[in-house]
């Protein structure tokens, strides 16, 4: 699903290559989260809309594990590259699962709260904004980081922007495969991840 272009150039992605051990660790976290969600939602919970995924050296991931695994891979890689460039652990890779949700906040530091969205293939990034019942999905983060990962190749950290910018300028479109609505974010709307790291180095953030 593509959005109308704005004549901008997307920033160059930063790639993060994960080891087999790191992938297995992420898979363990994904399995724990999937089991917990299954407990909360019962047998009716089917997981993501995409099918199974074969991860080399790791194994076969079903439709329940796939979106969780890919999402955690984006979160882990973002924390890894940001912490490496700053020189200490600014972002903490946290896999705590909350029954009421996390409000769209995956990490935070120095007043900057971050939502990390990972897509499985090339295209626009999507942020669910309206449920099928037309209620708003909480968006409490001040910024969003966008990644791309197919589970095998290196993770691509595509860029970031403020949530205010995304909600103001990115169109809302109905999902072609479900009844919810998404904010549709083109890569050309993003800022290089280096500029976010610069703000974190300064130790402050103003939304």
XYZ file of N, CA, C and O in Angstrom:
828
model
N 0.860 -1.187 0.000
C 0.000 0.000 0.000
C 0.890 1.228 0.000
O 1.691 1.446 0.883
N 0.741 2.043 -1.026
C 1.595 3.206 -1.185
C 0.826 4.481 -0.916
O -0.378 4.580 -1.163
N 1.538 5.475 -0.420
C 0.952 6.793 -0.202
C 1.437 7.733 -1.302
O 2.450 7.497 -1.950
N 0.746 8.829 -1.459
C 1.164 9.812 -2.438
C 2.486 10.424 -2.018
O 2.674 10.807 -0.862
N 3.429 10.512 -2.936
C 4.759 11.024 -2.628
C 4.771 12.523 -2.390
O 3.887 13.254 -2.806
N 5.811 12.990 -1.704
C 5.945 14.407 -1.394
C 7.237 14.985 -1.972
O 7.653 16.069 -1.610
N 7.876 14.233 -2.851
C 9.074 14.745 -3.493
C 10.283 14.785 -2.589
O 11.214 15.547 -2.821
N 10.305 13.966 -1.532
C 11.424 13.935 -0.609
C 12.248 12.671 -0.840
O 11.789 11.715 -1.453
N 13.460 12.704 -0.343
C 14.352 11.553 -0.475
C 14.454 10.855 0.870
O 14.689 11.482 1.895
N 14.284 9.545 0.865
C 14.367 8.785 2.110
C 15.802 8.750 2.606
O 16.744 8.695 1.812
N 16.019 8.785 3.917
C 17.381 8.677 4.457
C 17.957 7.296 4.184
O 17.217 6.326 3.989
N 19.286 7.217 4.169
C 19.944 5.929 3.950
C 19.799 5.070 5.204
O 20.145 5.509 6.297
N 19.302 3.838 5.063
C 19.110 2.992 6.253
C 20.444 2.609 6.899
O 21.484 2.543 6.243
N 20.386 2.346 8.192
C 21.506 1.753 8.924
C 21.200 0.268 9.071
O 20.092 -0.107 9.473
N 22.143 -0.590 8.715
C 21.910 -2.028 8.802
C 22.561 -2.595 10.061
O 23.643 -2.185 10.460
N 21.867 -3.544 10.670
C 22.339 -4.208 11.879
C 22.271 -5.721 11.639
O 21.181 -6.269 11.473
N 23.427 -6.367 11.608
C 23.470 -7.810 11.400
C 23.404 -8.521 12.740
O 24.215 -8.284 13.631
N 22.418 -9.387 12.894
C 22.241 -10.124 14.135
C 22.872 -11.506 14.034
O 22.790 -12.173 13.004
N 23.489 -11.939 15.115
C 24.075 -13.273 15.154
C 22.971 -14.308 15.359
O 21.835 -13.974 15.738
N 23.311 -15.567 15.140
C 22.350 -16.639 15.377
C 21.928 -16.652 16.844
O 20.753 -16.854 17.160
N 22.882 -16.428 17.737
C 22.565 -16.398 19.159
C 21.586 -15.283 19.501
O 20.676 -15.466 20.319
N 21.768 -14.110 18.886
C 20.854 -13.000 19.135
C 19.454 -13.332 18.609
O 18.445 -13.031 19.260
N 19.398 -13.960 17.435
C 18.099 -14.336 16.876
C 17.388 -15.350 17.762
O 16.177 -15.266 17.970
N 18.128 -16.311 18.286
C 17.521 -17.304 19.165
C 17.006 -16.635 20.436
O 15.922 -16.961 20.941
N 17.762 -15.695 20.981
C 17.312 -14.961 22.156
C 16.031 -14.198 21.889
O 15.109 -14.177 22.725
N 15.941 -13.572 20.714
C 14.726 -12.852 20.340
C 13.561 -13.820 20.177
O 12.429 -13.527 20.576
N 13.834 -14.993 19.602
C 12.783 -16.002 19.434
C 12.251 -16.481 20.783
O 11.041 -16.671 20.949
N 13.130 -16.675 21.756
C 12.701 -17.082 23.092
C 11.760 -16.030 23.685
O 10.712 -16.358 24.262
N 12.134 -14.758 23.518
C 11.271 -13.682 24.009
C 9.927 -13.689 23.278
O 8.874 -13.495 23.885
N 9.966 -13.914 21.958
C 8.737 -13.922 21.160
C 7.809 -15.052 21.582
O 6.588 -14.876 21.672
N 8.382 -16.223 21.853
C 7.560 -17.359 22.293
C 6.896 -17.073 23.634
O 5.731 -17.423 23.856
N 7.639 -16.450 24.534
C 7.069 -16.128 25.854
C 5.912 -15.142 25.711
O 4.864 -15.301 26.356
N 6.095 -14.128 24.844
C 5.047 -13.136 24.640
C 3.832 -13.764 23.971
O 2.683 -13.497 24.343
N 4.064 -14.626 22.975
C 2.947 -15.281 22.285
C 2.145 -16.146 23.247
O 0.908 -16.163 23.208
N 2.846 -16.865 24.124
C 2.155 -17.710 25.101
C 1.317 -16.864 26.048
O 0.180 -17.225 26.390
N 1.856 -15.738 26.460
C 1.126 -14.859 27.383
C -0.102 -14.255 26.709
O -1.182 -14.187 27.309
N 0.041 -13.852 25.467
C -1.112 -13.308 24.753
C -2.176 -14.376 24.559
O -3.372 -14.090 24.625
N -1.735 -15.602 24.309
C -2.683 -16.688 24.172
C -3.469 -16.912 25.438
O -4.674 -17.214 25.412
N -2.804 -16.750 26.597
C -3.488 -16.889 27.885
C -4.540 -15.799 28.063
O -5.634 -16.044 28.565
N -4.197 -14.582 27.627
C -5.121 -13.461 27.799
C -6.307 -13.534 26.852
O -7.429 -13.238 27.214
N -6.031 -13.917 25.588
C -7.063 -13.833 24.551
C -7.733 -15.176 24.252
O -8.725 -15.209 23.535
N -7.179 -16.272 24.755
C -7.777 -17.580 24.544
C -7.481 -18.141 23.163
O -6.658 -17.624 22.405
N -8.206 -19.204 22.820
C -7.946 -19.894 21.571
C -8.323 -19.064 20.348
O -7.912 -19.366 19.234
N -9.097 -18.003 20.552
C -9.503 -17.170 19.422
C -8.397 -16.295 18.881
O -8.531 -15.711 17.804
N -7.295 -16.181 19.634
C -6.189 -15.341 19.158
C -5.394 -16.080 18.101
O -4.852 -17.147 18.345
N -5.325 -15.509 16.892
C -4.680 -16.167 15.759
C -3.339 -15.560 15.389
O -2.637 -16.083 14.528
N -2.992 -14.433 15.990
C -1.715 -13.818 15.645
C -1.847 -12.892 14.453
O -2.907 -12.336 14.182
N -0.732 -12.717 13.707
C -0.697 -11.777 12.593
C -1.406 -12.286 11.364
O -1.864 -13.429 11.286
N -1.478 -11.395 10.353
C -2.157 -11.734 9.111
C -1.242 -12.456 8.138
O -1.703 -13.138 7.237
N 0.068 -12.299 8.299
C 1.019 -12.950 7.407
C 1.164 -14.420 7.774
O 0.780 -14.858 8.860
N 1.748 -15.194 6.860
C 1.895 -16.624 7.076
C 3.150 -16.968 7.845
O 3.723 -16.151 8.570
N 3.583 -18.214 7.680
C 4.752 -18.707 8.401
C 6.034 -18.105 7.836
O 6.074 -17.572 6.725
N 7.099 -18.192 8.626
C 8.394 -17.654 8.241
C 9.477 -18.642 8.623
O 9.514 -19.129 9.748
N 10.359 -18.949 7.676
C 11.507 -19.800 7.944
C 12.716 -18.913 8.183
O 13.113 -18.142 7.302
N 13.294 -18.990 9.377
C 14.479 -18.210 9.727
C 15.678 -19.155 9.704
O 15.718 -20.132 10.460
N 16.628 -18.853 8.842
C 17.790 -19.720 8.700
C 18.545 -19.859 10.017
O 18.850 -18.871 10.672
N 18.830 -21.102 10.396
C 19.569 -21.360 11.617
C 18.750 -21.263 12.882
O 19.264 -21.492 13.975
N 17.470 -20.925 12.735
C 16.600 -20.766 13.907
C 15.410 -21.718 13.829
O 15.135 -22.459 14.759
N 14.701 -21.707 12.704
C 13.582 -22.618 12.557
C 12.377 -21.968 11.915
O 12.449 -20.874 11.348
N 11.246 -22.665 12.003
C 9.988 -22.229 11.413
C 9.162 -21.465 12.432
O 8.935 -21.938 13.545
N 8.716 -20.275 12.034
C 7.887 -19.447 12.898
C 6.475 -19.408 12.332
O 6.274 -19.102 11.151
N 5.485 -19.746 13.161
C 4.099 -19.677 12.744
C 3.585 -18.253 12.714
O 4.291 -17.299 13.051
N 2.332 -18.096 12.328
C 1.761 -16.747 12.165
C 1.626 -16.012 13.487
O 1.554 -14.783 13.514
N 1.570 -16.743 14.612
C 1.538 -16.070 15.904
C 2.898 -15.493 16.264
O 2.994 -14.383 16.786
N 3.948 -16.254 15.986
C 5.298 -15.821 16.355
C 5.874 -14.791 15.397
O 6.640 -13.919 15.809
N 5.540 -14.892 14.129
C 6.189 -14.056 13.110
C 6.154 -12.560 13.428
O 7.214 -11.918 13.465
N 4.997 -11.931 13.632
C 4.998 -10.480 13.863
C 5.692 -10.086 15.164
O 6.319 -9.025 15.240
N 5.572 -10.939 16.183
C 6.226 -10.637 17.455
C 7.740 -10.693 17.283
O 8.470 -9.812 17.741
N 8.210 -11.745 16.615
C 9.648 -11.929 16.384
C 10.232 -10.772 15.585
O 11.274 -10.204 15.956
N 9.569 -10.389 14.503
C 10.078 -9.293 13.680
C 10.066 -7.978 14.445
O 11.002 -7.178 14.354
N 9.000 -7.751 15.211
C 8.927 -6.513 15.987
C 10.016 -6.423 17.038
O 10.653 -5.370 17.206
N 10.262 -7.530 17.728
C 11.323 -7.536 18.734
C 12.690 -7.360 18.086
O 13.584 -6.736 18.672
N 12.865 -7.914 16.887
C 14.131 -7.727 16.185
C 14.416 -6.262 15.891
O 15.556 -5.794 16.011
N 13.372 -5.518 15.523
C 13.539 -4.084 15.301
C 13.871 -3.336 16.578
O 14.731 -2.446 16.600
N 13.197 -3.703 17.670
C 13.458 -3.054 18.956
C 14.885 -3.352 19.434
O 15.605 -2.445 19.880
N 15.263 -4.609 19.364
C 16.604 -5.015 19.807
C 17.676 -4.300 18.993
O 18.669 -3.793 19.551
N 17.495 -4.239 17.686
C 18.502 -3.631 16.804
C 18.594 -2.131 17.017
O 19.686 -1.553 16.975
N 17.452 -1.486 17.240
C 17.469 -0.045 17.508
C 18.242 0.257 18.780
O 19.092 1.153 18.822
N 17.953 -0.495 19.843
C 18.676 -0.292 21.099
C 20.167 -0.561 20.911
O 21.018 0.175 21.420
N 20.490 -1.590 20.160
C 21.879 -1.974 19.951
C 22.673 -0.865 19.252
O 23.766 -0.489 19.695
N 22.123 -0.317 18.166
C 22.869 0.675 17.400
C 22.916 2.013 18.132
O 23.938 2.704 18.131
N 21.817 2.397 18.781
C 21.803 3.673 19.513
C 22.772 3.623 20.684
O 23.582 4.541 20.895
N 22.722 2.557 21.458
C 23.608 2.437 22.613
C 25.069 2.371 22.192
O 25.951 2.933 22.857
N 25.350 1.687 21.083
C 26.728 1.592 20.601
C 27.259 2.958 20.197
O 28.407 3.311 20.503
N 26.436 3.746 19.529
C 26.906 5.051 19.041
C 27.020 6.080 20.165
O 27.874 6.966 20.107
N 26.176 5.965 21.165
C 26.256 6.909 22.281
C 27.336 6.492 23.274
O 27.954 7.326 23.921
N 27.558 5.184 23.396
C 28.619 4.709 24.269
C 28.156 4.165 25.598
O 28.970 3.715 26.404
N 26.860 4.184 25.838
C 26.317 3.560 27.040
C 24.848 3.218 26.789
O 24.276 3.605 25.772
N 24.251 2.492 27.718
C 22.899 1.983 27.507
C 21.850 3.056 27.764
O 21.356 3.222 28.889
N 21.514 3.759 26.712
C 20.458 4.765 26.770
C 19.094 4.095 26.611
O 18.161 4.358 27.362
N 18.980 3.210 25.625
C 17.746 2.465 25.398
C 17.878 1.064 25.986
O 18.892 0.400 25.785
N 16.860 0.628 26.678
C 16.832 -0.707 27.265
C 15.842 -1.567 26.484
O 14.670 -1.210 26.333
N 16.330 -2.685 25.971
C 15.478 -3.650 25.273
C 14.616 -4.351 26.320
O 15.091 -5.167 27.087
N 13.347 -3.982 26.354
C 12.444 -4.433 27.420
C 11.308 -5.244 26.798
O 10.552 -4.721 25.970
N 11.179 -6.507 27.196
C 10.137 -7.361 26.629
C 8.992 -7.596 27.616
O 8.226 -8.538 27.466
N 8.864 -6.719 28.592
C 7.756 -6.827 29.536
C 6.433 -6.661 28.793
O 6.288 -5.772 27.949
N 5.479 -7.522 29.081
C 4.179 -7.478 28.418
C 3.123 -7.045 29.421
O 3.005 -7.611 30.503
N 2.346 -6.011 29.042
C 1.342 -5.461 29.935
C -0.058 -5.802 29.421
O -0.345 -5.667 28.227
N -0.935 -6.223 30.333
C -2.288 -6.622 29.946
C -3.049 -5.479 29.283
O -3.835 -5.695 28.360
N -2.798 -4.256 29.717
C -3.496 -3.092 29.168
C -2.700 -2.413 28.052
O -3.065 -1.323 27.612
N -1.605 -3.042 27.614
C -0.790 -2.442 26.567
C 0.231 -1.473 27.128
O 0.200 -1.112 28.309
N 1.147 -1.030 26.258
C 2.203 -0.112 26.691
C 2.002 1.304 26.176
O 2.892 2.141 26.293
N 0.825 1.569 25.592
C 0.553 2.903 25.075
C 1.400 3.265 23.870
O 1.499 4.434 23.512
N 2.005 2.264 23.245
C 2.839 2.525 22.080
C 4.230 3.004 22.433
O 4.920 3.579 21.589
N 4.672 2.777 23.660
C 6.018 3.183 24.074
C 6.859 1.933 24.269
O 6.574 1.102 25.130
N 7.897 1.799 23.456
C 8.786 0.648 23.546
C 10.048 0.953 24.344
O 10.594 0.071 25.005
N 10.529 2.196 24.248
C 11.738 2.602 24.960
C 11.636 4.079 25.303
O 10.859 4.816 24.682
N 12.438 4.508 26.261
C 12.437 5.927 26.599
C 13.771 6.308 27.234
O 14.439 5.484 27.865
N 14.143 7.560 27.053
C 15.369 8.103 27.640
C 15.348 9.616 27.517
O 14.937 10.161 26.487
N 15.784 10.290 28.561
C 15.927 11.751 28.563
C 14.647 12.458 28.110
O 14.685 13.449 27.390
N 13.500 11.939 28.498
C 12.239 12.574 28.129
C 11.740 12.202 26.751
O 10.660 12.644 26.353
N 12.490 11.414 26.003
C 12.065 10.962 24.681
C 11.464 9.565 24.811
O 12.131 8.628 25.220
N 10.185 9.440 24.499
C 9.532 8.130 24.506
C 9.380 7.660 23.064
O 8.963 8.422 22.194
N 9.720 6.405 22.821
C 9.895 5.919 21.456
C 9.026 4.698 21.173
O 9.009 3.736 21.949
N 8.315 4.760 20.071
C 7.644 3.585 19.532
C 8.463 3.081 18.345
O 8.895 3.877 17.507
N 8.682 1.780 18.272
C 9.490 1.196 17.196
C 8.597 0.289 16.365
O 7.995 -0.650 16.888
N 8.493 0.600 15.077
C 7.650 -0.164 14.169
C 8.536 -0.872 13.148
O 9.387 -0.250 12.513
N 8.312 -2.167 12.983
C 9.107 -2.969 12.060
C 8.202 -3.613 11.025
O 7.247 -4.317 11.386
N 8.491 -3.356 9.762
C 7.747 -4.009 8.686
C 8.558 -5.185 8.151
O 9.777 -5.223 8.287
N 7.886 -6.142 7.535
C 8.565 -7.341 7.085
C 9.106 -7.274 5.676
O 9.859 -8.155 5.258
N 8.756 -6.228 4.947
C 9.211 -6.116 3.558
C 9.151 -4.666 3.114
O 8.625 -3.809 3.826
N 9.673 -4.410 1.911
C 9.700 -3.057 1.375
C 8.280 -2.539 1.169
O 7.377 -3.279 0.801
N 8.094 -1.259 1.409
C 6.778 -0.637 1.277
C 6.615 0.453 2.311
O 7.591 0.881 2.934
N 5.418 0.910 2.497
C 5.169 1.927 3.512
C 5.071 1.287 4.894
O 4.645 0.140 5.034
N 5.472 2.033 5.912
C 5.312 1.577 7.289
C 3.926 1.974 7.785
O 3.405 3.031 7.438
N 3.338 1.116 8.595
C 1.967 1.334 9.058
C 1.917 1.403 10.577
O 2.551 0.602 11.263
N 1.146 2.358 11.078
C 0.870 2.460 12.505
C -0.630 2.391 12.686
O -1.375 3.237 12.174
N -1.097 1.376 13.397
C -2.537 1.248 13.599
C -3.044 2.427 14.422
O -2.531 2.707 15.505
N -4.061 3.105 13.900
C -4.576 4.299 14.556
C -6.026 4.142 15.012
O -6.423 4.664 16.048
N -6.837 3.420 14.225
C -8.231 3.200 14.569
C -8.524 1.701 14.569
O -8.120 0.988 13.649
N -9.229 1.231 15.581
C -9.628 -0.164 15.623
C -10.820 -0.388 14.692
O -11.370 0.565 14.118
N -11.215 -1.634 14.556
C -12.376 -1.954 13.725
C -13.643 -1.284 14.262
O -14.580 -1.013 13.507
N -13.664 -0.989 15.564
C -14.821 -0.320 16.176
C -14.672 1.199 16.142
O -15.436 1.917 16.791
N -13.656 1.671 15.414
C -13.400 3.105 15.222
C -13.000 3.828 16.505
O -13.224 5.026 16.655
N -12.377 3.114 17.420
C -11.819 3.757 18.606
C -10.331 3.987 18.372
O -9.664 3.187 17.699
N -9.801 5.086 18.908
C -8.403 5.433 18.688
C -7.478 4.512 19.476
O -7.736 4.201 20.635
N -6.406 4.107 18.835
C -5.355 3.344 19.498
C -4.454 4.342 20.235
O -4.032 5.335 19.643
N -4.156 4.128 21.515
C -3.306 5.079 22.250
C -1.949 5.268 21.571
O -1.312 4.299 21.150
N -1.522 6.511 21.454
C -0.222 6.835 20.875
C 0.460 7.820 21.805
O 0.383 9.030 21.618
N 1.110 7.299 22.817
C 1.670 8.141 23.865
C 3.145 8.471 23.649
O 3.713 9.263 24.398
N 3.773 7.864 22.666
C 5.189 8.135 22.417
C 5.367 9.496 21.764
O 4.466 10.010 21.100
N 6.540 10.090 21.959
C 6.827 11.377 21.334
C 7.461 11.213 19.961
O 7.347 12.094 19.106
N 8.129 10.088 19.731
C 8.744 9.837 18.420
C 8.518 8.384 18.026
O 8.176 7.537 18.856
N 8.718 8.103 16.741
C 8.631 6.730 16.238
C 9.877 6.435 15.402
O 10.338 7.282 14.635
N 10.404 5.230 15.575
C 11.525 4.734 14.777
C 10.990 3.612 13.896
O 10.187 2.786 14.347
N 11.437 3.586 12.651
C 10.920 2.609 11.698
C 12.046 1.703 11.199
O 13.128 2.176 10.845
N 11.745 0.398 11.194
C 12.713 -0.611 10.768
C 12.090 -1.522 9.714
O 10.867 -1.552 9.539
N 12.966 -2.266 9.038
C 12.516 -3.293 8.099
C 13.356 -4.544 8.324
O 14.583 -4.473 8.404
N 12.680 -5.693 8.444
C 13.401 -6.944 8.674
C 12.560 -8.113 8.200
O 11.376 -8.208 8.528
N 13.173 -8.992 7.420
C 12.465 -10.186 6.954
C 12.796 -11.414 7.798
O 12.374 -12.523 7.487
N 13.570 -11.227 8.870
C 13.924 -12.319 9.760
C 15.228 -12.992 9.430
O 15.775 -13.737 10.246
N 15.768 -12.747 8.237
C 17.008 -13.386 7.805
C 18.108 -12.383 7.471
O 19.217 -12.494 7.967
N 17.798 -11.418 6.632
C 18.796 -10.414 6.264
C 19.030 -9.453 7.428
O 18.262 -9.438 8.393
N 20.097 -8.624 7.356
C 20.302 -7.636 8.422
C 19.099 -6.719 8.597
O 18.385 -6.408 7.632
N 18.869 -6.308 9.811
C 17.787 -5.368 10.101
C 18.146 -4.005 9.520
O 19.284 -3.543 9.639
N 17.186 -3.357 8.888
C 17.375 -1.995 8.386
C 16.665 -1.014 9.316
O 15.456 -1.131 9.517
N 17.426 -0.097 9.889
C 16.815 0.989 10.649
C 16.624 2.137 9.671
O 17.582 2.756 9.210
N 15.375 2.394 9.308
C 15.057 3.285 8.191
C 15.136 4.763 8.558
O 15.518 5.586 7.728
N 14.751 5.098 9.777
C 14.744 6.505 10.181
C 13.728 6.728 11.286
O 13.195 5.782 11.866
N 13.426 7.980 11.550
C 12.540 8.322 12.658
C 11.839 9.633 12.382
O 12.188 10.364 11.438
N 10.857 9.965 13.178
C 10.266 11.305 13.179
C 9.410 11.455 14.430
O 9.124 10.478 15.121
N 9.010 12.692 14.709
C 8.137 12.937 15.852
C 6.748 12.388 15.545
O 6.298 12.393 14.388
N 6.067 11.947 16.577
C 4.723 11.435 16.373
C 3.773 12.547 15.953
O 2.827 12.309 15.190
N 4.037 13.760 16.418
C 3.194 14.890 16.014
C 3.266 15.092 14.507
O 2.246 15.338 13.845
N 4.470 14.993 13.943
C 4.652 15.142 12.495
C 3.906 14.029 11.758
O 3.216 14.277 10.761
N 4.035 12.813 12.238
C 3.420 11.663 11.582
C 1.900 11.787 11.596
O 1.236 11.578 10.572
N 1.322 12.152 12.737
C -0.133 12.247 12.834
C -0.681 13.410 12.014
O -1.806 13.358 11.523
N 0.126 14.461 11.834
C -0.345 15.627 11.089
C -0.253 15.422 9.578
O -1.166 15.816 8.837
N 0.822 14.799 9.104
C 1.091 14.782 7.668
C 0.880 13.433 6.986
O 0.740 13.389 5.766
N 0.873 12.349 7.736
C 0.738 11.036 7.097
C -0.736 10.646 7.002
O -1.479 10.784 7.965
N -1.155 10.171 5.836
C -2.580 9.864 5.625
C -3.047 8.649 6.407
O -2.279 7.741 6.710
N -4.335 8.649 6.699
C -4.980 7.527 7.368
C -5.673 6.696 6.298
O -6.472 7.213 5.508
N -5.348 5.399 6.253
C -5.913 4.532 5.232
C -6.422 3.241 5.850
O -5.821 2.705 6.781
N -7.513 2.734 5.302
C -8.091 1.488 5.782
C -7.210 0.311 5.372
O -6.705 0.262 4.252
N -7.025 -0.622 6.278
C -6.265 -1.817 5.950
C -6.972 -2.587 4.837
O -8.199 -2.758 4.875
N -6.229 -3.064 3.835
C -6.861 -3.820 2.746
C -7.237 -5.243 3.146
O -7.946 -5.921 2.410
N -6.786 -5.689 4.326
C -7.025 -7.079 4.722
C -7.765 -7.195 6.057
O -8.010 -8.301 6.524
N -8.094 -6.064 6.677
C -8.795 -6.092 7.963
C -9.656 -4.836 8.079
O -9.714 -4.025 7.147
N -10.318 -4.662 9.233
C -11.260 -3.552 9.380
C -10.680 -2.350 10.115
O -11.396 -1.382 10.353
N -9.402 -2.400 10.503
C -8.823 -1.267 11.210
C -8.223 -0.265 10.203
O -8.141 -0.536 9.005
N -7.798 0.890 10.728
C -7.217 1.956 9.910
C -5.793 2.241 10.388
O -5.512 2.220 11.581
N -4.903 2.527 9.431
C -3.490 2.771 9.730
C -3.036 4.143 9.269
O -3.505 4.653 8.229
N -2.109 4.729 10.023
C -1.333 5.842 9.495
C -0.294 5.257 8.543
O 0.384 4.288 8.877
N -0.199 5.822 7.354
C 0.667 5.297 6.306
C 1.900 6.195 6.186
O 1.802 7.358 5.800
N 3.063 5.664 6.561
C 4.286 6.459 6.661
C 5.270 6.060 5.565
O 5.768 4.927 5.553
N 5.549 6.974 4.682
C 6.539 6.724 3.632
C 7.943 6.962 4.188
O 8.146 7.803 5.064
N 8.921 6.243 3.631
C 10.308 6.424 4.072
C 10.777 7.858 3.832
O 11.619 8.377 4.569
N 10.233 8.494 2.801
C 10.653 9.862 2.471
C 10.217 10.874 3.523
O 10.695 12.010 3.527
N 9.314 10.481 4.424
C 8.901 11.373 5.505
C 9.863 11.324 6.693
O 9.776 12.141 7.596
N 10.780 10.359 6.681
C 11.603 10.120 7.857
C 12.862 10.970 7.887
O 13.340 11.444 6.860
N 13.387 11.135 9.103
C 14.663 11.785 9.329
C 15.725 10.710 9.583
O 15.410 9.624 10.087
N 16.991 10.987 9.252
C 18.054 10.005 9.536
C 18.132 9.707 11.028
O 17.965 10.597 11.865
N 18.384 8.460 11.361
C 18.434 8.069 12.762
C 19.549 8.803 13.507
O 19.471 9.014 14.719
N 20.571 9.248 12.777
C 21.669 9.984 13.399
C 21.218 11.267 14.065
O 21.785 11.684 15.082
N 20.186 11.912 13.531
C 19.714 13.158 14.143
C 19.015 12.879 15.475
O 19.079 13.692 16.399
N 18.359 11.724 15.599
C 17.777 11.353 16.890
C 18.870 11.046 17.904
O 18.768 11.421 19.077
N 19.919 10.392 17.443
C 21.037 10.084 18.335
C 21.698 11.373 18.810
O 22.115 11.485 19.970
N 21.767 12.374 17.936
C 22.320 13.674 18.327
C 21.489 14.293 19.447
O 22.034 14.850 20.416
N 20.164 14.192 19.357
C 19.304 14.727 20.409
C 19.497 13.969 21.717
O 19.497 14.550 22.805
N 19.665 12.663 21.610
C 19.881 11.874 22.824
C 21.225 12.215 23.452
O 21.355 12.259 24.683
N 22.228 12.444 22.623
C 23.539 12.841 23.159
C 23.434 14.150 23.920
O 24.097 14.355 24.931
N 22.595 15.037 23.430
C 22.418 16.324 24.106
C 21.711 16.148 25.447
O 21.721 17.055 26.278
N 21.077 14.978 25.620
C 20.460 14.680 26.903
C 19.114 15.341 27.117
O 18.633 15.427 28.238
N 18.516 15.808 26.037
C 17.190 16.399 26.198
C 16.418 16.234 24.894
O 16.987 16.019 23.853
N 15.108 16.348 25.020
C 14.261 16.258 23.835
C 13.035 17.122 24.062
O 12.407 17.066 25.109
N 12.703 17.916 23.072
C 11.501 18.743 23.138
C 10.559 18.284 22.042
O 10.890 18.407 20.864
N 9.394 17.728 22.381
C 8.470 17.222 21.376
C 7.943 18.339 20.495
O 7.925 19.492 20.905
